[in-house]
Protein backbone atom coordinates (compact mmCIF):
# COMPACT_ATOMS: atom_id res chain seq x y z
CA MET A 1 16.43 18.24 41.35
CA GLU A 2 16.42 17.68 44.57
CA GLN A 3 13.54 14.63 45.68
CA VAL A 4 10.90 14.55 48.13
CA GLY A 5 10.61 12.06 50.30
CA PHE A 6 7.76 10.00 49.76
CA GLY A 7 7.17 9.75 53.63
CA THR A 8 5.32 6.37 55.71
CA TRP A 9 1.85 7.63 56.52
CA ASN A 10 1.51 8.47 52.19
CA TRP A 11 3.10 4.50 51.62
CA ILE A 12 0.44 3.11 53.75
CA ALA A 13 -1.81 4.82 52.00
CA VAL A 14 -1.19 3.11 49.08
CA VAL A 15 -0.43 0.02 50.23
CA ILE A 16 -3.95 0.55 51.35
CA TYR A 17 -5.28 1.23 48.06
CA LEU A 18 -3.31 -1.76 45.86
CA LEU A 19 -5.03 -4.18 48.67
CA VAL A 20 -8.93 -2.96 48.07
CA MET A 21 -7.32 -4.16 44.89
CA LEU A 22 -6.30 -7.69 44.86
CA LEU A 23 -9.63 -8.25 47.43
CA VAL A 24 -11.78 -6.63 43.75
CA GLY A 25 -10.17 -9.36 42.01
CA ALA A 26 -10.23 -11.85 45.04
CA TYR A 27 -13.73 -11.40 45.28
CA PHE A 28 -15.49 -12.22 41.89
CA THR A 29 -12.55 -15.47 41.65
CA LYS A 30 -15.19 -17.95 41.40
CA ARG A 31 -17.83 -15.92 39.34
CA ALA A 32 -15.29 -15.56 36.40
CA SER A 33 -14.23 -19.37 36.74
CA GLN A 34 -17.54 -20.07 35.25
CA SER A 35 -17.07 -19.80 32.09
CA THR A 36 -15.33 -18.07 29.29
CA ASP A 37 -18.02 -15.82 28.76
CA SER A 38 -17.76 -15.09 32.59
CA PHE A 39 -14.74 -14.49 32.07
CA PHE A 40 -14.59 -12.04 28.89
CA THR A 41 -18.26 -10.47 29.59
CA ALA A 42 -19.40 -10.98 32.90
CA SER A 43 -22.45 -12.88 30.93
CA GLY A 44 -23.59 -9.61 30.58
CA ARG A 45 -25.66 -9.14 34.40
CA LEU A 46 -23.56 -5.94 35.16
CA PRO A 47 -25.42 -3.18 35.19
CA SER A 48 -24.85 0.37 33.02
CA TRP A 49 -23.91 2.60 35.14
CA ALA A 50 -20.64 0.73 37.14
CA VAL A 51 -20.21 -0.17 32.73
CA GLY A 52 -19.95 3.31 31.97
CA PHE A 53 -17.44 3.88 34.57
CA SER A 54 -15.64 0.68 33.69
CA ILE A 55 -15.35 2.39 29.88
CA TYR A 56 -14.77 5.95 30.58
CA ALA A 57 -11.60 5.12 33.46
CA THR A 58 -10.42 2.57 30.15
CA THR A 59 -9.90 4.70 28.30
CA LEU A 60 -8.67 7.27 31.02
CA SER A 61 -4.22 6.53 31.10
CA ALA A 62 -2.43 7.51 33.93
CA ILE A 63 -0.81 9.63 31.18
CA THR A 64 -4.02 11.77 30.41
CA PHE A 65 -4.16 12.69 33.82
CA MET A 66 -1.18 13.84 34.20
CA SER A 67 -0.41 15.45 30.96
CA THR A 68 -4.37 16.74 30.38
CA PRO A 69 -3.65 18.99 33.80
CA GLU A 70 0.23 20.33 32.40
CA LYS A 71 -1.41 20.82 28.92
CA ALA A 72 -3.84 23.56 31.19
CA PHE A 73 -0.30 24.74 32.72
CA LEU A 74 1.36 25.77 29.11
CA THR A 75 -0.86 26.36 27.53
CA ASP A 76 -5.22 26.48 27.84
CA TRP A 77 -7.87 24.32 27.76
CA SER A 78 -8.83 24.24 23.83
CA TYR A 79 -8.68 20.52 23.73
CA ILE A 80 -11.27 19.94 25.72
CA ALA A 81 -12.34 20.39 22.65
CA GLY A 82 -11.77 15.89 22.23
CA ASN A 83 -14.02 15.65 25.55
CA ILE A 84 -17.03 17.32 23.44
CA ALA A 85 -16.20 14.71 20.21
CA ILE A 86 -16.53 11.96 23.16
CA VAL A 87 -20.38 13.20 23.61
CA ALA A 88 -20.75 14.07 20.05
CA ILE A 89 -20.11 10.46 19.16
CA ILE A 90 -22.19 8.91 21.35
CA PRO A 91 -25.79 9.11 18.54
CA LEU A 92 -23.57 7.46 16.12
CA LEU A 93 -22.26 4.50 18.39
CA ILE A 94 -25.48 3.90 19.40
CA TYR A 95 -27.41 4.13 15.93
CA PHE A 96 -25.11 2.67 13.96
CA TYR A 97 -22.36 0.52 15.46
CA VAL A 98 -23.99 -0.71 18.39
CA PRO A 99 -27.49 -2.75 17.39
CA PHE A 100 -24.10 -5.05 15.20
CA PHE A 101 -22.23 -5.72 17.74
CA LYS A 102 -25.10 -6.77 20.38
CA LYS A 103 -26.94 -8.88 18.37
CA LEU A 104 -24.23 -10.59 16.53
CA LYS A 105 -23.40 -11.06 20.86
CA VAL A 106 -19.80 -11.17 19.70
CA THR A 107 -16.98 -11.73 22.41
CA SER A 108 -14.79 -9.56 20.15
CA ALA A 109 -14.80 -6.63 18.61
CA TYR A 110 -13.72 -8.77 15.24
CA GLU A 111 -15.99 -11.28 15.17
CA TYR A 112 -17.60 -8.29 13.20
CA LEU A 113 -15.14 -8.05 10.86
CA GLU A 114 -15.63 -11.83 9.76
CA ALA A 115 -19.21 -11.69 9.44
CA ARG A 116 -18.62 -9.03 7.06
CA PHE A 117 -15.26 -9.48 5.54
CA GLY A 118 -13.78 -12.77 6.46
CA PRO A 119 -11.60 -14.68 8.85
CA SER A 120 -8.49 -13.61 7.18
CA ILE A 121 -10.28 -9.01 8.66
CA ARG A 122 -10.52 -10.75 11.59
CA VAL A 123 -7.18 -12.06 12.73
CA ILE A 124 -5.05 -8.69 11.18
CA GLY A 125 -7.52 -6.36 13.57
CA SER A 126 -6.97 -8.99 16.35
CA LEU A 127 -3.94 -9.07 15.70
CA LEU A 128 -2.83 -5.32 15.89
CA PHE A 129 -5.05 -4.89 18.77
CA VAL A 130 -2.20 -7.32 20.35
CA LEU A 131 0.89 -5.89 19.80
CA PHE A 132 -0.06 -2.27 20.32
CA HIS A 133 -2.24 -3.02 23.54
CA ILE A 134 1.49 -5.26 24.13
CA GLY A 135 3.24 -1.77 24.01
CA ARG A 136 0.85 -0.13 25.41
CA VAL A 137 0.77 -1.84 29.06
CA ALA A 138 5.35 -0.45 28.34
CA ILE A 139 4.23 2.73 27.87
CA VAL A 140 1.25 3.10 30.63
CA ILE A 141 3.47 1.33 33.55
CA TYR A 142 6.88 3.83 32.66
CA LEU A 143 5.46 7.01 32.05
CA PRO A 144 3.66 7.68 34.99
CA THR A 145 6.42 5.55 37.77
CA LEU A 146 9.09 7.93 35.47
CA ALA A 147 6.22 10.80 36.05
CA ILE A 148 6.63 10.46 39.95
CA THR A 149 10.23 9.00 40.47
CA SER A 150 11.41 12.64 39.06
CA VAL A 151 10.54 14.39 41.82
CA SER A 152 10.15 11.59 44.92
CA ASP A 153 12.76 9.63 46.11
CA MET A 154 10.56 5.91 45.31
CA ASN A 155 12.88 3.74 43.43
CA PRO A 156 11.09 2.43 40.01
CA TYR A 157 11.25 -0.59 40.14
CA VAL A 158 9.28 -0.89 42.27
CA VAL A 159 6.28 1.12 41.85
CA ALA A 160 6.63 -0.46 38.50
CA SER A 161 6.01 -3.74 40.04
CA LEU A 162 3.34 -2.67 42.57
CA VAL A 163 1.56 -1.16 39.33
CA GLY A 164 2.32 -3.57 37.01
CA ILE A 165 2.20 -6.56 39.34
CA LEU A 166 -0.55 -6.11 41.41
CA CYS A 167 -2.73 -4.93 38.77
CA ILE A 168 -2.28 -8.72 36.43
CA LEU A 169 -2.73 -10.22 39.74
CA TYR A 170 -6.05 -9.34 40.22
CA THR A 171 -6.84 -9.06 36.18
CA PHE A 172 -6.02 -12.80 36.46
CA LEU A 173 -8.42 -13.54 39.13
CA GLY A 174 -11.54 -11.15 38.82
CA GLY A 175 -11.49 -12.19 35.25
CA PHE A 176 -13.38 -9.00 33.64
CA GLU A 177 -15.89 -8.31 36.70
CA GLY A 178 -13.11 -7.92 38.84
CA VAL A 179 -11.99 -5.42 35.64
CA VAL A 180 -15.61 -3.83 35.55
CA TRP A 181 -15.28 -2.94 39.58
CA SER A 182 -12.18 -2.59 39.88
CA ASP A 183 -12.48 0.27 37.17
CA PHE A 184 -15.07 1.96 39.04
CA ILE A 185 -13.20 2.45 42.20
CA GLN A 186 -10.72 3.43 40.99
CA GLY A 187 -13.17 5.95 38.06
CA VAL A 188 -14.05 7.52 41.98
CA ILE A 189 -10.47 7.70 42.66
CA LEU A 190 -10.06 9.89 39.75
CA LEU A 191 -12.39 12.20 40.42
CA GLY A 192 -12.48 12.73 44.03
CA GLY A 193 -8.68 13.17 43.93
CA ALA A 194 -9.12 15.79 41.26
CA ALA A 195 -11.52 17.16 43.09
CA ALA A 196 -9.32 16.91 45.84
CA ILE A 197 -5.90 18.98 44.13
CA ILE A 198 -8.60 21.87 43.01
CA ILE A 199 -10.33 22.32 46.26
CA LEU A 200 -6.78 22.10 48.10
CA GLY A 201 -5.06 24.18 45.87
CA VAL A 202 -7.00 26.73 45.45
CA VAL A 203 -6.98 27.07 49.64
CA HIS A 204 -3.64 27.98 49.55
CA ILE A 205 -4.22 30.37 47.37
CA GLN A 206 -3.87 34.20 48.61
CA GLY A 207 -7.11 35.41 46.77
CA GLY A 208 -8.93 31.44 46.11
CA MET A 209 -10.52 30.74 43.62
CA GLY A 210 -10.39 34.83 42.43
CA THR A 211 -7.87 35.12 42.03
CA VAL A 212 -8.00 31.55 39.75
CA VAL A 213 -10.30 32.52 37.49
CA SER A 214 -7.99 36.56 36.87
CA ASP A 215 -4.79 35.13 36.24
CA ALA A 216 -7.30 32.70 33.47
CA LEU A 217 -8.18 35.34 32.11
CA GLU A 218 -5.94 37.28 31.88
CA HIS A 219 -3.12 34.59 29.62
CA ASN A 220 -6.92 33.17 28.30
CA LYS A 221 -6.06 30.22 29.70
CA ILE A 222 -9.21 28.68 28.79
CA ILE A 223 -10.60 30.40 25.71
CA SER A 224 -9.12 32.61 23.77
CA ALA A 225 -10.54 34.09 19.99
CA ASP A 226 -6.83 31.88 18.78
CA ASN A 227 -8.21 28.77 19.77
CA TRP A 228 -10.92 29.04 16.80
CA LYS A 229 -8.02 30.25 13.54
CA PHE A 230 -6.19 28.00 11.27
CA ASN A 231 -2.00 27.98 11.04
CA THR A 232 -1.74 29.14 14.34
CA ALA A 233 0.16 28.93 17.06
CA ALA A 234 -2.81 27.76 18.92
CA ALA A 235 -4.36 25.03 19.02
CA ALA A 236 -7.86 24.69 16.21
CA ILE A 237 -10.53 24.28 18.63
CA PRO A 238 -12.43 22.67 15.18
CA ILE A 239 -9.71 20.85 13.95
CA ILE A 240 -9.31 18.78 17.81
CA PHE A 241 -12.28 18.63 17.36
CA LEU A 242 -12.89 16.63 14.05
CA GLY A 243 -9.46 14.76 14.41
CA ASN A 244 -11.01 13.06 18.02
CA ILE A 245 -14.01 12.48 16.35
CA PHE A 246 -12.47 9.87 14.14
CA ASN A 247 -9.42 8.79 17.07
CA ASN A 248 -13.04 7.77 19.47
CA LEU A 249 -14.54 6.22 16.14
CA HIS A 250 -11.51 4.05 16.84
CA GLN A 251 -12.05 3.23 20.71
CA TYR A 252 -15.46 2.99 20.65
CA THR A 253 -16.15 0.98 17.14
CA ALA A 254 -12.41 -0.77 16.85
CA SER A 255 -10.97 -1.72 19.58
CA GLN A 256 -11.44 -4.99 22.36
CA ASP A 257 -11.05 -2.74 25.13
CA VAL A 258 -13.89 -0.49 25.06
CA VAL A 259 -16.12 -3.04 22.46
CA GLN A 260 -15.98 -5.45 25.16
CA ARG A 261 -17.72 -3.77 27.53
CA TYR A 262 -21.04 -3.52 24.87
CA GLN A 263 -21.76 -7.39 26.25
CA ALA A 264 -21.19 -6.42 29.61
CA SER A 265 -24.93 -5.44 29.52
CA ASP A 266 -27.42 -7.54 28.89
CA SER A 267 -29.78 -5.56 26.67
CA ILE A 268 -28.99 -2.45 24.46
CA SER A 269 -31.43 -0.27 26.48
CA GLU A 270 -28.28 -0.94 29.11
CA THR A 271 -25.56 -0.73 26.51
CA LYS A 272 -26.93 2.59 25.77
CA LYS A 273 -27.28 3.61 29.20
CA SER A 274 -23.83 2.83 29.79
CA LEU A 275 -22.77 5.63 26.64
CA TRP A 276 -24.53 8.10 28.59
CA THR A 277 -23.26 7.51 31.65
CA ASN A 278 -19.74 7.26 29.20
CA GLY A 279 -19.95 10.77 27.95
CA LEU A 280 -21.71 12.88 31.19
CA LEU A 281 -18.45 11.40 33.10
CA ALA A 282 -16.31 12.73 30.02
CA LEU A 283 -17.56 16.25 30.54
CA ILE A 284 -17.72 16.35 34.21
CA SER A 285 -14.06 15.24 34.23
CA ALA A 286 -12.67 17.91 31.55
CA PRO A 287 -13.17 20.98 33.63
CA LEU A 288 -11.83 18.97 37.03
CA PHE A 289 -8.40 18.18 34.62
CA TYR A 290 -8.02 21.21 33.16
CA GLY A 291 -9.12 22.56 36.31
CA MET A 292 -5.61 21.39 37.73
CA GLY A 293 -3.43 22.73 35.60
CA THR A 294 -5.09 26.35 35.54
CA MET A 295 -5.01 26.38 39.95
CA MET A 296 -1.41 24.92 39.44
CA TYR A 297 -0.26 27.94 36.90
CA SER A 298 -1.60 30.45 39.42
CA PHE A 299 -0.49 28.81 42.22
CA TYR A 300 2.78 28.68 40.41
CA SER A 301 2.74 31.79 39.35
CA HIS A 302 1.85 33.83 43.44
CA GLU A 303 3.19 31.30 46.15
CA SER A 304 5.76 29.34 45.17
CA ALA A 305 8.06 28.55 42.24
CA LEU A 306 8.99 24.83 40.57
CA PRO A 307 13.00 24.47 40.47
CA LYS A 308 15.13 25.92 37.52
CA ASP A 309 15.34 23.44 34.11
CA PHE A 310 11.33 21.56 35.60
CA ASN A 311 10.27 19.11 33.75
CA THR A 312 5.99 19.67 33.65
CA SER A 313 5.24 16.67 32.90
CA SER A 314 5.55 16.11 36.44
CA VAL A 315 3.81 19.33 37.81
CA VAL A 316 0.63 17.07 38.82
CA PRO A 317 3.34 14.24 41.51
CA TYR A 318 5.17 16.96 42.76
CA PHE A 319 2.35 19.08 43.32
CA ILE A 320 1.49 16.64 45.31
CA LEU A 321 3.62 15.03 47.11
CA THR A 322 5.05 19.10 47.82
CA GLU A 323 1.22 19.93 49.23
CA MET A 324 -1.15 18.06 50.23
CA PRO A 325 -0.42 16.47 53.69
CA PRO A 326 0.65 13.42 54.53
CA PHE A 327 -1.57 10.24 54.06
CA VAL A 328 -3.66 12.61 51.65
CA ALA A 329 -1.06 12.51 49.07
CA GLY A 330 -0.90 9.14 49.18
CA LEU A 331 -4.09 8.85 48.67
CA LEU A 332 -3.43 11.27 45.24
CA ILE A 333 -0.16 9.57 43.94
CA ALA A 334 -2.80 6.51 44.28
CA ALA A 335 -5.48 7.93 42.14
CA ILE A 336 -2.37 8.24 39.59
CA PHE A 337 -1.59 4.14 39.91
CA ALA A 338 -5.53 4.20 39.44
CA ALA A 339 -5.64 6.01 36.03
CA ALA A 340 -2.67 2.91 34.48
CA GLN A 341 -3.96 0.16 36.29
CA SER A 342 -7.49 0.62 34.87
CA THR A 343 -6.39 1.14 31.89
CA ILE A 344 -4.12 -1.88 31.65
CA SER A 345 -5.85 -4.48 33.75
CA SER A 346 -8.06 -2.80 30.47
CA SER A 347 -5.58 -4.06 28.26
CA LEU A 348 -4.98 -7.78 29.68
CA ASN A 349 -8.76 -8.53 30.28
CA SER A 350 -8.84 -7.97 26.06
CA ILE A 351 -5.64 -9.38 25.13
CA SER A 352 -6.25 -12.40 26.62
CA ALA A 353 -10.24 -12.02 24.83
CA CYS A 354 -8.51 -11.30 21.39
CA ILE A 355 -5.61 -14.75 21.69
CA SER A 356 -8.76 -16.49 23.55
CA VAL A 357 -11.46 -16.07 21.24
CA ASP A 358 -10.06 -14.40 17.41
CA ILE A 359 -7.45 -16.92 17.34
CA LYS A 360 -7.82 -21.01 20.18
CA HIS A 361 -11.52 -20.66 19.32
CA ARG A 362 -11.98 -19.25 15.63
CA PHE A 363 -9.07 -21.65 14.36
CA PHE A 364 -8.08 -24.77 17.63
CA GLY A 365 -11.81 -25.21 18.41
CA LYS A 366 -12.93 -25.41 22.82
CA LYS A 367 -12.62 -27.09 25.14
CA ASN A 368 -14.39 -27.05 28.28
CA GLU A 369 -14.91 -24.07 29.94
CA LYS A 370 -12.31 -24.57 32.74
CA SER A 371 -9.74 -25.14 30.41
CA GLU A 372 -10.76 -22.34 28.18
CA VAL A 373 -11.14 -20.22 31.83
CA GLY A 374 -7.49 -21.28 31.76
CA PHE A 375 -5.81 -20.64 28.91
CA ALA A 376 -7.58 -16.61 29.25
CA ARG A 377 -5.90 -16.87 32.73
CA TRP A 378 -2.20 -17.62 31.33
CA MET A 379 -2.91 -15.79 28.40
CA ILE A 380 -3.25 -12.82 30.59
CA ILE A 381 -0.16 -13.66 32.75
CA LEU A 382 2.37 -14.03 29.49
CA SER A 383 0.90 -10.33 27.74
CA GLY A 384 1.22 -8.76 31.41
CA LEU A 385 4.65 -10.01 31.28
CA PHE A 386 5.55 -9.21 28.32
CA GLY A 387 4.41 -5.51 29.26
CA PHE A 388 6.20 -5.38 32.37
CA GLY A 389 9.52 -6.17 30.82
CA MET A 390 9.14 -3.60 28.45
CA SER A 391 9.04 -1.12 30.82
CA ILE A 392 12.12 -1.96 33.46
CA TYR A 393 13.76 -2.08 30.41
CA LEU A 394 12.78 1.29 29.44
CA ILE A 395 13.51 2.33 33.14
CA ALA A 396 16.97 0.70 32.68
CA ALA A 397 17.38 2.50 29.16
CA ASP A 398 15.98 5.13 31.15
CA SER A 399 15.01 5.75 27.18
CA ASN A 400 11.61 4.82 24.96
CA ASP A 401 13.07 5.93 21.38
CA LEU A 402 12.28 3.18 20.12
CA TRP A 403 9.80 2.69 21.97
CA ASP A 404 8.25 6.16 20.23
CA LEU A 405 9.08 4.72 16.90
CA PHE A 406 6.34 1.69 18.45
CA LEU A 407 4.06 3.51 19.12
CA LEU A 408 4.04 5.91 16.07
CA ILE A 409 3.83 2.85 13.26
CA THR A 410 0.76 0.56 16.09
CA GLY A 411 -0.54 3.86 16.84
CA LEU A 412 -0.93 4.89 13.39
CA VAL A 413 -2.86 1.67 12.33
CA GLY A 414 -5.92 2.49 15.16
CA VAL A 415 -7.73 4.71 12.91
CA PRO A 416 -7.73 3.50 9.42
CA LEU A 417 -8.77 0.06 10.58
CA ALA A 418 -11.79 2.53 12.29
CA GLY A 419 -12.31 3.05 8.99
CA VAL A 420 -12.48 -0.22 8.11
CA PHE A 421 -15.06 -0.91 10.22
CA ALA A 422 -17.31 1.89 9.16
CA VAL A 423 -16.73 0.90 4.83
CA GLY A 424 -18.08 -2.46 6.49
CA ILE A 425 -21.60 -0.55 8.14
CA PHE A 426 -21.61 2.19 5.46
CA THR A 427 -21.58 0.36 2.55
CA ARG A 428 -22.24 -2.75 0.98
CA ARG A 429 -19.83 -3.36 -1.53
CA THR A 430 -16.85 -3.10 0.04
CA ASN A 431 -14.91 -6.51 -0.32
CA THR A 432 -11.46 -8.42 1.63
CA PHE A 433 -9.11 -6.98 -0.98
CA GLY A 434 -10.75 -3.38 -1.26
CA VAL A 435 -10.33 -3.40 2.73
CA LEU A 436 -7.29 -4.81 3.26
CA MET A 437 -5.74 -2.27 0.89
CA GLY A 438 -7.92 0.04 1.85
CA LEU A 439 -6.17 -0.53 5.34
CA ILE A 440 -2.59 -0.64 4.20
CA PHE A 441 -3.24 2.67 1.79
CA GLY A 442 -4.60 4.35 5.40
CA ILE A 443 -1.95 3.37 7.15
CA ILE A 444 0.74 4.95 4.61
CA PHE A 445 -0.74 8.01 4.50
CA ALA A 446 -1.17 8.12 7.50
CA TYR A 447 2.91 8.09 8.17
CA ILE A 448 3.54 10.10 4.93
CA PHE A 449 1.24 12.58 5.95
CA ASN A 450 3.05 12.29 10.13
CA GLY A 451 6.28 13.16 9.33
CA MET A 452 5.45 15.36 6.40
CA GLY A 453 6.90 19.18 6.97
CA GLY A 454 8.65 18.33 10.50
CA GLY A 455 4.79 16.03 11.86
CA ASN A 456 1.33 17.59 11.26
CA SER A 457 -0.75 17.80 14.13
CA PRO A 458 -1.97 14.08 14.96
CA PHE A 459 -5.31 14.96 14.72
CA TYR A 460 -5.11 15.92 10.91
CA VAL A 461 -3.60 12.31 10.40
CA SER A 462 -6.82 11.03 12.03
CA ILE A 463 -8.67 12.69 9.77
CA ILE A 464 -6.80 11.89 6.88
CA SER A 465 -6.44 8.29 7.69
CA PHE A 466 -9.55 7.66 8.68
CA ILE A 467 -10.44 8.76 5.21
CA VAL A 468 -8.09 7.69 2.93
CA ALA A 469 -8.83 3.75 4.61
CA PHE A 470 -12.78 4.52 3.93
CA VAL A 471 -12.76 5.89 0.38
CA PHE A 472 -9.78 3.07 -0.62
CA SER A 473 -11.77 0.18 0.46
CA TYR A 474 -14.49 1.28 -1.52
CA ILE A 475 -12.86 2.56 -4.85
CA ILE A 476 -10.57 -0.69 -4.45
CA SER A 477 -13.90 -3.36 -4.39
CA ILE A 478 -15.63 -1.84 -6.89
CA ILE A 479 -12.51 -1.73 -9.02
CA VAL A 480 -11.30 -5.27 -7.91
CA PRO A 481 -14.83 -7.35 -7.47
CA GLY A 482 -14.82 -10.09 -4.54
CA LYS A 483 -17.01 -12.90 -3.53
CA GLN A 484 -20.24 -12.11 -3.35
CA LYS A 485 -21.21 -12.62 0.27
CA ASP A 486 -24.27 -12.68 2.29
CA ILE A 487 -23.99 -9.78 4.05
CA THR A 488 -27.72 -9.61 5.45
CA GLY A 489 -28.32 -7.62 8.35
CA LEU A 490 -24.62 -6.48 8.84
CA THR A 491 -25.05 -2.70 7.02
CA ILE A 492 -27.54 -0.26 7.59
CA TYR A 493 -29.97 -0.92 5.10
CA ASP A 494 -31.34 -3.51 7.03
CA ILE A 495 -30.71 -2.21 10.34
CA LYS A 496 -34.41 -2.24 11.20
CA GLU A 497 -35.40 -5.91 9.88
CA LYS A 498 -36.68 -8.20 12.09
CA SER A 499 -33.80 -10.71 10.20
CA ASN A 500 -31.58 -12.84 11.57
CA TYR A 501 -27.78 -12.08 11.38
CA VAL A 502 -25.24 -14.09 9.76
CA SER A 503 -24.20 -16.57 11.73
CA ILE A 504 -20.95 -17.01 13.17
CA VAL A 505 -21.02 -20.70 12.70
CA ARG A 506 -22.15 -20.78 8.86
CA MET A 507 -19.82 -18.21 8.95
CA LYS A 508 -16.92 -20.80 9.98
CA GLU A 509 -18.35 -23.13 7.49
CA ASP A 510 -18.86 -21.30 4.22
CA ASP A 511 -16.06 -18.84 4.30
CA GLN A 512 -12.51 -19.85 3.21
CA GLU A 513 -11.31 -16.53 2.48
CA VAL A 514 -7.33 -16.58 3.76
């Protein structure tokens, strides 16, 4: 396929965006250097609406920004049930999960696991997060780079460097506060970019929005009766919804990049507002992203045609570069960069937090705050360069088969880990050995079930792996009773009590489980 020239004005737009991101990081450098609390949680001084934008931008990657319109372009809007699932779990998060994270004042999500089960489970959870997110950084750089450069004359190594290296630099400089405010800017760019693509696209279609709506209804491009049926070619909305409930429980309860944001506001009420802000953004963005795909379906049905053997994973950047005016196209490509960088910066700061708090501080102690911030910044550099190096390898090899396997194995761990958090909060009798076995069985069942019959729906896999991890953790804990430990305030049964939670300091002294 003939590639599209990127053009000087588009480059100017991209460079302006990247310079703004660097300036944001530089602006917060001094404040981020004050302490590790400031570097990892902004000392709880951020407004709830900004944190909500940051949660939203963190959970939405460039892959999502391109694959969601592609899904609507090829099929329909059935996967919008995943966005609804985000809103559906917010009351559960607010009532059952956030109080534990807030009252323990955890920097790392996995500090709760130590309070509840001991240091071994904390370290396992933290390391699983670190390994997965280093791989995630590589993939989030690689796949958008591949999609953009497959339809343009941009050099893939240049694109990967602009996305990866500059993101590492502003994350290194600005710490968590810089990440959150850059996330806010990137979230606005994402939403504005999606709206601009729809509006400019509709203008190019004869008949405008009427043609788009007519095509969507005639060809079942929104939601049809088949979407509610099981065992059909169309995606079953109930399974998509339930699967995303468990996927989102992983993201919002067991993944450091989101849980870390619960400490960025100074009270539980502010954290609640940030979660509702994120939920509102999820609802607003859903029709925008799916609408992009529906609009492009009409456009390429009436006004133009895609090249022969075109890979639809690149349909969004192709539409931008071929149909949008110069500079505007550059800003919209910058929206794809923004989606990638919001995910990468959050991963890097969270990886650094896990290594610093869960490993260094926990087992080797803290030095002065200046040294600890320096260590945290070095972790961002090292993990960022490792992820960036892996993305360069993927570009050079022109294949990601090995990384597909890596992400399959590590990704299957996420939902079972959410099951471990849930069994800790909702039961009293679960112990360290039980949850370790439950986590292992959850991973094994997920892997086996994923491979049955040529591969089941990932939503079925999520449902099964969560239930297996939860049930096996509880049953094995009853069969093999463990050492009794003080879990005051760490389960829902005394969530409303005014008594203090078990302190992390006393827990470190008393609990020697490995």
